[in-house]
Amino acid sequence: MIMRYSALIAIVLFCSGWASAEPGIEWQFLGAAGPTPPSPVQGAVQSYARKYRPTAIMVVQNGLVVAASGDVSRKVNVRSVRKSFLSALYGLAIDRGQINIDSTLAQLGIDDIAPSLTADEQHATVRQLLMARSGVYHPAAYETSEQKSTRPPRGAHSPGTFWYYNNWDFNALGAIYEKATSSNVFDSFEKLIARPIGMQDFSAHDGTFVGDASSLYRAYVFSMSARDLARFGLLFLNKGRWNDVSVVPSRWTAESTKAYSETDRNDRGYGYLWWTLDAGAWGKDAIFASGYGGQLIVIVPEKHLVAVQVVDLNERQRGIHSATFLDLVRQVMTSID
């Protein structure tokens, strides 16, 4: 059955010209031209969906939807996936000369409420914030209870010396971006990325700033559909190009998705606001964006594969562990050999 399914994909892609193309106004689905045999990928996705009940899943190979479940147009708070969106915007701003990645917080005039940043903390650079290696352990808005409980004490590590998944870094990056570009994060994302790649559901109105009294810097929260997440994933699979037009500089897609740090998860590294996956298990350059509760974009270049999941935590409060969805993607990878 697996060999039969793989052959079917190859025939459909060859005949339709979708082997390296991006979707147009609408996604193209395997079998849209007529009946096809049940696929092991769709079977695996449906079995997973019955067990874990995510809001939606999409699996895309070579720009063609090979499996889906749930309402792929429903917009959900994608939590920390937002950070990978900001990484893409940084690539554009750096390419345009609006941001110097090696500027320090002191040079940029970045401080925070009392207890304000120390001189050592203000030596942290934009690059170190992108890596989550700033050494700034000031309280931050929109932290999880785990982040609050595991945050190192102030002054525990000098800038650049230690990786810690730090909402202060991520929120301050949003403020730095807006000051440098004179543009709202959500407006920028809609204009520079969402529209050029044809996102069907997202607009700047789907973004919300969330702040609190702990810090000057707000979190930038995105609500997005599974099918729009899949477009963003496909953009990075295609090294920042869409219909042969550069949307995000290819050198940035390469630089931002390298592993610069080992993390507290043995099989995962961290780039510039992207997680990286072990090449031995996933193939070269496999990456993912991850948000609390099961929001994921997984990109596996050696399989020409993008897989996404969204989970509405208002309905499924405990969410789904990222490792659970990653296990499904590994199963899908095996099925499309």
mmCIF file of C-alpha atoms in Angstrom:
data_model
loop_
_atom_site.group_PDB
_atom_site.id
_atom_site.type_symbol
_atom_site.label_atom_id
_atom_site.label_comp_id
_atom_site.label_asym_id
_atom_site.label_seq_id
_atom_site.Cartn_x
_atom_site.Cartn_y
_atom_site.Cartn_z
ATOM 1 C CA MET A 1 0.000 0.000 0.000
ATOM 2 C CA ILE A 2 2.818 2.449 0.876
ATOM 3 C CA MET A 3 4.558 1.875 -2.478
ATOM 4 C CA ARG A 4 1.251 2.267 -4.282
ATOM 5 C CA TYR A 5 0.568 5.543 -2.461
ATOM 6 C CA SER A 6 4.043 6.943 -3.160
ATOM 7 C CA ALA A 7 3.659 6.132 -6.829
ATOM 8 C CA LEU A 8 0.268 7.834 -6.875
ATOM 9 C CA ILE A 9 1.731 11.047 -5.423
ATOM 10 C CA ALA A 10 4.495 11.025 -8.023
ATOM 11 C CA ILE A 11 1.987 10.623 -10.867
ATOM 12 C CA VAL A 12 -0.301 13.368 -9.582
ATOM 13 C CA LEU A 13 2.584 15.801 -9.065
ATOM 14 C CA PHE A 14 4.068 15.081 -12.499
ATOM 15 C CA CYS A 15 0.760 15.507 -14.301
ATOM 16 C CA SER A 16 -0.370 18.585 -12.403
ATOM 17 C CA GLY A 17 2.939 20.495 -12.415
ATOM 18 C CA TRP A 18 2.791 20.922 -8.616
ATOM 19 C CA ALA A 19 6.151 19.294 -7.902
ATOM 20 C CA SER A 20 7.791 22.600 -6.960
ATOM 21 C CA ALA A 21 4.904 25.077 -7.141
ATOM 22 C CA GLU A 22 3.175 26.920 -4.342
ATOM 23 C CA PRO A 23 -0.596 26.910 -3.899
ATOM 24 C CA GLY A 24 -2.613 29.559 -5.675
ATOM 25 C CA ILE A 25 -5.690 31.183 -4.147
ATOM 26 C CA GLU A 26 -6.745 27.774 -2.817
ATOM 27 C CA TRP A 27 -4.719 24.750 -1.750
ATOM 28 C CA GLN A 28 -4.692 21.778 -4.096
ATOM 29 C CA PHE A 29 -5.606 18.431 -2.503
ATOM 30 C CA LEU A 30 -4.433 14.979 -3.468
ATOM 31 C CA GLY A 31 -7.332 13.282 -5.226
ATOM 32 C CA ALA A 32 -9.114 16.504 -6.179
ATOM 33 C CA ALA A 33 -9.311 15.300 -9.790
ATOM 34 C CA GLY A 34 -11.111 12.098 -8.885
ATOM 35 C CA PRO A 35 -11.295 9.108 -6.489
ATOM 36 C CA THR A 36 -8.046 7.845 -5.002
ATOM 37 C CA PRO A 37 -7.291 4.815 -2.834
ATOM 38 C CA PRO A 38 -7.229 5.448 0.934
ATOM 39 C CA SER A 39 -3.739 6.660 1.854
ATOM 40 C CA PRO A 40 -1.730 5.598 4.900
ATOM 41 C CA VAL A 41 -0.962 9.267 5.600
ATOM 42 C CA GLN A 42 -4.620 10.291 5.735
ATOM 43 C CA GLY A 43 -5.353 7.188 7.804
ATOM 44 C CA ALA A 44 -2.637 8.090 10.302
ATOM 45 C CA VAL A 45 -3.870 11.687 10.543
ATOM 46 C CA GLN A 46 -7.492 10.645 11.052
ATOM 47 C CA SER A 47 -6.542 8.085 13.699
ATOM 48 C CA TYR A 48 -4.477 10.714 15.511
ATOM 49 C CA ALA A 49 -7.296 13.266 15.267
ATOM 50 C CA ARG A 50 -9.834 10.851 16.773
ATOM 51 C CA LYS A 51 -7.505 10.164 19.709
ATOM 52 C CA TYR A 52 -6.159 13.656 20.476
ATOM 53 C CA ARG A 53 -8.842 15.968 19.011
ATOM 54 C CA PRO A 54 -6.756 18.873 17.678
ATOM 55 C CA THR A 55 -8.614 21.765 16.070
ATOM 56 C CA ALA A 56 -6.977 21.125 12.688
ATOM 57 C CA ILE A 57 -4.076 19.384 10.966
ATOM 58 C CA MET A 58 -2.631 19.814 7.468
ATOM 59 C CA VAL A 59 0.105 17.756 5.831
ATOM 60 C CA VAL A 60 1.627 19.173 2.636
ATOM 61 C CA GLN A 61 4.137 17.496 0.351
ATOM 62 C CA ASN A 62 5.557 19.266 -2.695
ATOM 63 C CA GLY A 63 2.928 21.981 -2.318
ATOM 64 C CA LEU A 64 0.039 19.486 -2.431
ATOM 65 C CA VAL A 65 -2.207 18.725 0.566
ATOM 66 C CA VAL A 66 -1.882 14.986 1.150
ATOM 67 C CA ALA A 67 -3.864 14.841 4.411
ATOM 68 C CA ALA A 68 -6.027 17.138 6.519
ATOM 69 C CA SER A 69 -8.342 17.012 9.500
ATOM 70 C CA GLY A 70 -10.644 19.487 11.210
ATOM 71 C CA ASP A 71 -11.430 23.059 10.200
ATOM 72 C CA VAL A 72 -8.238 24.259 8.506
ATOM 73 C CA SER A 73 -9.689 27.786 8.113
ATOM 74 C CA ARG A 74 -10.372 28.309 11.828
ATOM 75 C CA LYS A 75 -8.114 30.875 13.468
ATOM 76 C CA VAL A 76 -6.493 29.925 16.780
ATOM 77 C CA ASN A 77 -4.008 31.649 19.098
ATOM 78 C CA VAL A 78 -0.782 30.008 17.929
ATOM 79 C CA ARG A 79 1.161 31.070 21.021
ATOM 80 C CA SER A 80 4.948 30.929 20.611
ATOM 81 C CA VAL A 81 4.794 30.182 16.896
ATOM 82 C CA ARG A 82 4.630 33.996 16.843
ATOM 83 C CA LYS A 83 8.364 34.088 17.480
ATOM 84 C CA SER A 84 9.210 32.428 14.177
ATOM 85 C CA PHE A 85 6.997 35.002 12.425
ATOM 86 C CA LEU A 86 9.053 37.760 14.028
ATOM 87 C CA SER A 87 12.270 36.024 12.987
ATOM 88 C CA ALA A 88 11.154 36.259 9.351
ATOM 89 C CA LEU A 89 10.413 39.973 9.760
ATOM 90 C CA TYR A 90 13.879 40.485 11.246
ATOM 91 C CA GLY A 91 15.406 38.928 8.162
ATOM 92 C CA LEU A 92 13.711 41.551 6.021
ATOM 93 C CA ALA A 93 14.602 44.456 8.331
ATOM 94 C CA ILE A 94 18.261 43.385 8.547
ATOM 95 C CA ASP A 95 18.428 42.975 4.773
ATOM 96 C CA ARG A 96 17.089 46.521 4.364
ATOM 97 C CA GLY A 97 19.628 47.959 6.778
ATOM 98 C CA GLN A 98 16.981 48.931 9.344
ATOM 99 C CA ILE A 99 18.445 46.746 12.100
ATOM 100 C CA ASN A 100 22.073 45.927 12.929
ATOM 101 C CA ILE A 101 21.993 42.426 14.416
ATOM 102 C CA ASP A 102 25.073 43.153 16.535
ATOM 103 C CA SER A 103 23.738 46.354 18.134
ATOM 104 C CA THR A 104 23.631 46.199 21.929
ATOM 105 C CA LEU A 105 20.645 47.009 24.101
ATOM 106 C CA ALA A 106 22.552 50.030 25.400
ATOM 107 C CA GLN A 107 23.076 51.332 21.860
ATOM 108 C CA LEU A 108 19.373 50.869 21.145
ATOM 109 C CA GLY A 109 18.262 52.555 24.373
ATOM 110 C CA ILE A 110 16.537 49.423 25.691
ATOM 111 C CA ASP A 111 15.878 49.282 29.430
ATOM 112 C CA ASP A 112 12.967 48.104 31.587
ATOM 113 C CA ILE A 113 11.088 48.998 34.751
ATOM 114 C CA ALA A 114 12.761 48.647 38.146
ATOM 115 C CA PRO A 115 14.802 46.726 38.798
ATOM 116 C CA SER A 116 16.131 48.077 35.512
ATOM 117 C CA LEU A 117 18.763 46.400 33.357
ATOM 118 C CA THR A 118 22.313 46.262 34.625
ATOM 119 C CA ALA A 119 25.267 47.473 32.579
ATOM 120 C CA ASP A 120 26.205 43.848 31.872
ATOM 121 C CA GLU A 121 22.670 43.018 30.687
ATOM 122 C CA GLN A 122 22.689 46.029 28.384
ATOM 123 C CA HIS A 123 25.724 44.560 26.593
ATOM 124 C CA ALA A 124 23.423 41.882 25.133
ATOM 125 C CA THR A 125 23.027 42.159 21.356
ATOM 126 C CA VAL A 126 20.062 41.723 19.053
ATOM 127 C CA ARG A 127 21.677 38.514 17.813
ATOM 128 C CA GLN A 128 21.822 37.148 21.352
ATOM 129 C CA LEU A 129 18.156 37.960 21.914
ATOM 130 C CA LEU A 130 17.263 36.113 18.698
ATOM 131 C CA MET A 131 19.237 33.128 20.022
ATOM 132 C CA ALA A 132 17.576 33.344 23.485
ATOM 133 C CA ARG A 133 21.048 33.889 24.945
ATOM 134 C CA SER A 134 20.748 37.462 26.240
ATOM 135 C CA GLY A 135 21.358 36.747 29.917
ATOM 136 C CA VAL A 136 18.570 39.257 30.741
ATOM 137 C CA TYR A 137 16.343 37.554 33.309
ATOM 138 C CA HIS A 138 13.951 40.394 33.981
ATOM 139 C CA PRO A 139 10.291 39.361 34.456
ATOM 140 C CA ALA A 140 8.344 39.341 31.181
ATOM 141 C CA ALA A 141 4.766 39.544 29.979
ATOM 142 C CA TYR A 142 2.926 36.441 28.765
ATOM 143 C CA GLU A 143 5.174 33.927 30.509
ATOM 144 C CA THR A 144 3.982 30.442 31.374
ATOM 145 C CA SER A 145 4.197 29.227 34.963
ATOM 146 C CA GLU A 146 7.092 26.995 33.903
ATOM 147 C CA GLN A 147 9.019 29.944 32.478
ATOM 148 C CA LYS A 148 8.510 31.904 35.677
ATOM 149 C CA SER A 149 9.620 29.022 37.897
ATOM 150 C CA THR A 150 12.716 28.120 35.854
ATOM 151 C CA ARG A 151 13.946 31.635 35.045
ATOM 152 C CA PRO A 152 17.521 32.026 36.326
ATOM 153 C CA PRO A 153 18.239 34.765 38.857
ATOM 154 C CA ARG A 154 19.350 38.159 37.567
ATOM 155 C CA GLY A 155 23.041 38.193 36.740
ATOM 156 C CA ALA A 156 23.357 34.387 36.645
ATOM 157 C CA HIS A 157 24.884 34.382 33.149
ATOM 158 C CA SER A 158 26.613 36.998 31.047
ATOM 159 C CA PRO A 159 25.153 37.782 27.601
ATOM 160 C CA GLY A 160 25.835 35.096 25.019
ATOM 161 C CA THR A 161 26.956 32.407 27.482
ATOM 162 C CA PHE A 162 23.759 30.480 28.245
ATOM 163 C CA TRP A 163 20.577 29.431 26.416
ATOM 164 C CA TYR A 164 17.302 30.025 28.202
ATOM 165 C CA TYR A 165 13.894 30.152 26.490
ATOM 166 C CA ASN A 166 13.166 33.694 27.553
ATOM 167 C CA ASN A 167 10.021 35.695 26.869
ATOM 168 C CA TRP A 168 11.847 38.882 27.826
ATOM 169 C CA ASP A 169 14.131 38.427 24.834
ATOM 170 C CA PHE A 170 11.227 37.696 22.513
ATOM 171 C CA ASN A 171 9.055 40.588 23.662
ATOM 172 C CA ALA A 172 11.917 43.092 23.594
ATOM 173 C CA LEU A 173 12.675 41.984 20.036
ATOM 174 C CA GLY A 174 9.149 43.005 19.062
ATOM 175 C CA ALA A 175 9.697 46.484 20.487
ATOM 176 C CA ILE A 176 13.114 46.802 18.831
ATOM 177 C CA TYR A 177 11.613 45.804 15.481
ATOM 178 C CA GLU A 178 8.794 48.334 15.727
ATOM 179 C CA LYS A 179 11.102 51.188 16.712
ATOM 180 C CA ALA A 180 13.571 50.396 13.920
ATOM 181 C CA THR A 181 10.961 50.011 11.175
ATOM 182 C CA SER A 182 8.296 52.464 12.400
ATOM 183 C CA SER A 183 5.800 49.684 11.768
ATOM 184 C CA ASN A 184 3.482 47.576 13.888
ATOM 185 C CA VAL A 185 4.491 43.864 13.952
ATOM 186 C CA PHE A 186 1.079 42.730 12.738
ATOM 187 C CA ASP A 187 0.833 45.307 9.958
ATOM 188 C CA SER A 188 4.326 44.373 8.811
ATOM 189 C CA PHE A 189 3.543 40.679 8.787
ATOM 190 C CA GLU A 190 0.365 41.183 6.778
ATOM 191 C CA LYS A 191 2.021 43.478 4.236
ATOM 192 C CA LEU A 192 5.403 41.797 3.865
ATOM 193 C CA ILE A 193 4.574 38.101 4.305
ATOM 194 C CA ALA A 194 0.874 37.208 4.558
ATOM 195 C CA ARG A 195 -0.241 39.001 1.391
ATOM 196 C CA PRO A 196 2.717 38.004 -0.811
ATOM 197 C CA ILE A 197 2.193 34.306 -0.034
ATOM 198 C CA GLY A 198 -1.586 34.465 -0.302
ATOM 199 C CA MET A 199 -2.660 33.738 3.261
ATOM 200 C CA GLN A 200 -6.404 33.207 3.091
ATOM 201 C CA ASP A 201 -7.483 34.059 6.628
ATOM 202 C CA PHE A 202 -4.939 36.274 8.396
ATOM 203 C CA SER A 203 -5.101 40.050 8.631
ATOM 204 C CA ALA A 204 -3.395 42.470 10.990
ATOM 205 C CA HIS A 205 -6.630 42.569 12.995
ATOM 206 C CA ASP A 206 -5.865 38.983 14.087
ATOM 207 C CA GLY A 207 -2.939 40.254 16.153
ATOM 208 C CA THR A 208 -3.198 41.389 19.768
ATOM 209 C CA PHE A 209 -0.641 42.932 22.100
ATOM 210 C CA VAL A 210 -0.610 41.478 25.612
ATOM 211 C CA GLY A 211 1.262 43.225 28.409
ATOM 212 C CA ASP A 212 1.326 43.415 32.189
ATOM 213 C CA ALA A 213 2.953 45.382 34.986
ATOM 214 C CA SER A 214 6.078 43.213 35.043
ATOM 215 C CA SER A 215 7.757 44.774 31.997
ATOM 216 C CA LEU A 216 7.587 47.572 29.436
ATOM 217 C CA TYR A 217 7.537 45.072 26.575
ATOM 218 C CA ARG A 218 4.378 43.421 25.331
ATOM 219 C CA ALA A 219 3.888 40.048 23.711
ATOM 220 C CA TYR A 220 2.578 40.134 20.125
ATOM 221 C CA VAL A 221 -0.061 37.390 19.907
ATOM 222 C CA PHE A 222 -1.163 35.971 16.531
ATOM 223 C CA SER A 223 -4.357 34.075 15.734
ATOM 224 C CA MET A 224 -3.951 32.018 12.568
ATOM 225 C CA SER A 225 -5.492 29.124 10.686
ATOM 226 C CA ALA A 226 -3.809 25.814 9.906
ATOM 227 C CA ARG A 227 -3.897 26.513 6.180
ATOM 228 C CA ASP A 228 -2.131 29.862 6.646
ATOM 229 C CA LEU A 229 0.481 28.287 8.921
ATOM 230 C CA ALA A 230 1.109 25.761 6.166
ATOM 231 C CA ARG A 231 1.811 28.586 3.700
ATOM 232 C CA PHE A 232 4.361 30.063 6.090
ATOM 233 C CA GLY A 233 5.963 26.643 6.485
ATOM 234 C CA LEU A 234 6.104 26.182 2.726
ATOM 235 C CA LEU A 235 7.744 29.601 2.369
ATOM 236 C CA PHE A 236 10.607 28.433 4.591
ATOM 237 C CA LEU A 237 10.740 25.028 2.919
ATOM 238 C CA ASN A 238 11.318 26.951 -0.326
ATOM 239 C CA LYS A 239 14.093 29.069 1.260
ATOM 240 C CA GLY A 240 12.028 32.258 1.443
ATOM 241 C CA ARG A 241 10.793 32.235 -2.155
ATOM 242 C CA TRP A 242 7.207 32.154 -3.381
ATOM 243 C CA ASN A 243 6.454 31.581 -7.056
ATOM 244 C CA ASP A 244 10.128 32.325 -7.690
ATOM 245 C CA VAL A 245 9.932 35.729 -5.974
ATOM 246 C CA SER A 246 11.967 36.411 -2.833
ATOM 247 C CA VAL A 247 9.726 37.146 0.158
ATOM 248 C CA VAL A 248 12.268 36.500 2.929
ATOM 249 C CA PRO A 249 15.988 36.620 1.993
ATOM 250 C CA SER A 250 17.284 33.096 1.400
ATOM 251 C CA ARG A 251 20.459 33.812 3.338
ATOM 252 C CA TRP A 252 18.279 34.668 6.336
ATOM 253 C CA THR A 253 16.167 31.501 6.056
ATOM 254 C CA ALA A 254 19.436 29.552 6.131
ATOM 255 C CA GLU A 255 21.058 31.568 8.933
ATOM 256 C CA SER A 256 18.000 31.758 11.185
ATOM 257 C CA THR A 257 17.309 28.014 11.077
ATOM 258 C CA LYS A 258 20.783 26.808 12.064
ATOM 259 C CA ALA A 259 21.241 25.408 15.553
ATOM 260 C CA TYR A 260 23.300 27.804 17.659
ATOM 261 C CA SER A 261 22.425 26.255 21.008
ATOM 262 C CA GLU A 262 21.763 22.920 22.592
ATOM 263 C CA THR A 263 18.546 23.100 24.577
ATOM 264 C CA ASP A 264 16.915 21.397 27.542
ATOM 265 C CA ARG A 265 15.484 18.872 25.064
ATOM 266 C CA ASN A 266 18.163 16.449 23.883
ATOM 267 C CA ASP A 267 16.900 16.066 20.313
ATOM 268 C CA ARG A 268 16.327 19.776 19.640
ATOM 269 C CA GLY A 269 18.501 22.804 19.043
ATOM 270 C CA TYR A 270 17.641 26.485 18.755
ATOM 271 C CA GLY A 271 18.361 28.996 16.009
ATOM 272 C CA TYR A 272 16.981 32.514 15.692
ATOM 273 C CA LEU A 273 13.471 31.956 17.126
ATOM 274 C CA TRP A 274 13.230 28.540 15.395
ATOM 275 C CA TRP A 275 13.664 25.056 16.875
ATOM 276 C CA THR A 276 15.895 22.624 14.990
ATOM 277 C CA LEU A 277 15.593 18.830 14.806
ATOM 278 C CA ASP A 278 18.298 16.178 14.900
ATOM 279 C CA ALA A 279 19.554 15.548 11.366
ATOM 280 C CA GLY A 280 20.172 11.861 12.034
ATOM 281 C CA ALA A 281 16.508 11.262 12.759
ATOM 282 C CA TRP A 282 14.859 13.930 10.619
ATOM 283 C CA GLY A 283 17.236 14.614 7.749
ATOM 284 C CA LYS A 284 19.185 17.755 6.980
ATOM 285 C CA ASP A 285 17.780 21.170 7.970
ATOM 286 C CA ALA A 286 14.546 19.918 9.594
ATOM 287 C CA ILE A 287 13.023 22.631 11.812
ATOM 288 C CA PHE A 288 9.827 23.536 13.614
ATOM 289 C CA ALA A 289 7.988 26.436 15.177
ATOM 290 C CA SER A 290 6.232 25.531 18.402
ATOM 291 C CA GLY A 291 3.602 27.138 20.609
ATOM 292 C CA TYR A 292 2.190 26.126 23.977
ATOM 293 C CA GLY A 293 -0.514 23.474 23.863
ATOM 294 C CA GLY A 294 0.256 21.943 20.494
ATOM 295 C CA GLN A 295 0.625 24.752 17.951
ATOM 296 C CA LEU A 296 3.248 23.561 15.443
ATOM 297 C CA ILE A 297 4.737 24.046 12.005
ATOM 298 C CA VAL A 298 7.118 21.195 11.137
ATOM 299 C CA ILE A 299 9.336 21.476 8.036
ATOM 300 C CA VAL A 300 11.235 18.439 6.728
ATOM 301 C CA PRO A 301 13.192 19.442 3.590
ATOM 302 C CA GLU A 302 14.409 15.937 2.685
ATOM 303 C CA LYS A 303 10.773 14.849 2.363
ATOM 304 C CA HIS A 304 9.584 18.167 0.828
ATOM 305 C CA LEU A 305 7.140 18.097 3.731
ATOM 306 C CA VAL A 306 5.277 20.639 5.856
ATOM 307 C CA ALA A 307 2.963 19.510 8.666
ATOM 308 C CA VAL A 308 0.941 21.838 10.894
ATOM 309 C CA GLN A 309 -1.347 21.507 13.870
ATOM 310 C CA VAL A 310 -3.463 24.014 15.796
ATOM 311 C CA VAL A 311 -5.242 23.399 19.098
ATOM 312 C CA ASP A 312 -7.848 25.786 20.518
ATOM 313 C CA LEU A 313 -6.985 25.823 24.216
ATOM 314 C CA ASN A 314 -10.365 27.344 25.039
ATOM 315 C CA GLU A 315 -11.846 23.972 24.112
ATOM 316 C CA ARG A 316 -8.973 21.629 24.949
ATOM 317 C CA GLN A 317 -7.333 23.277 27.931
ATOM 318 C CA ARG A 318 -4.609 20.697 28.482
ATOM 319 C CA GLY A 319 -3.510 20.920 24.866
ATOM 320 C CA ILE A 320 -1.332 18.335 23.104
ATOM 321 C CA HIS A 321 2.379 17.840 23.770
ATOM 322 C CA SER A 322 4.580 18.867 20.859
ATOM 323 C CA ALA A 323 6.325 15.482 21.022
ATOM 324 C CA THR A 324 3.008 13.773 20.308
ATOM 325 C CA PHE A 325 2.554 15.619 17.023
ATOM 326 C CA LEU A 326 6.212 15.150 16.135
ATOM 327 C CA ASP A 327 5.653 11.395 16.524
ATOM 328 C CA LEU A 328 2.807 11.642 13.991
ATOM 329 C CA VAL A 329 5.061 13.499 11.564
ATOM 330 C CA ARG A 330 7.702 10.766 11.886
ATOM 331 C CA GLN A 331 5.004 8.220 11.060
ATOM 332 C CA VAL A 332 3.996 10.283 8.026
ATOM 333 C CA MET A 333 7.633 10.476 6.918
ATOM 334 C CA THR A 334 7.859 6.687 6.954
ATOM 335 C CA SER A 335 4.647 6.393 4.916
ATOM 336 C CA ILE A 336 5.898 8.616 2.112
ATOM 337 C CA ASP A 337 9.257 6.934 1.539
#
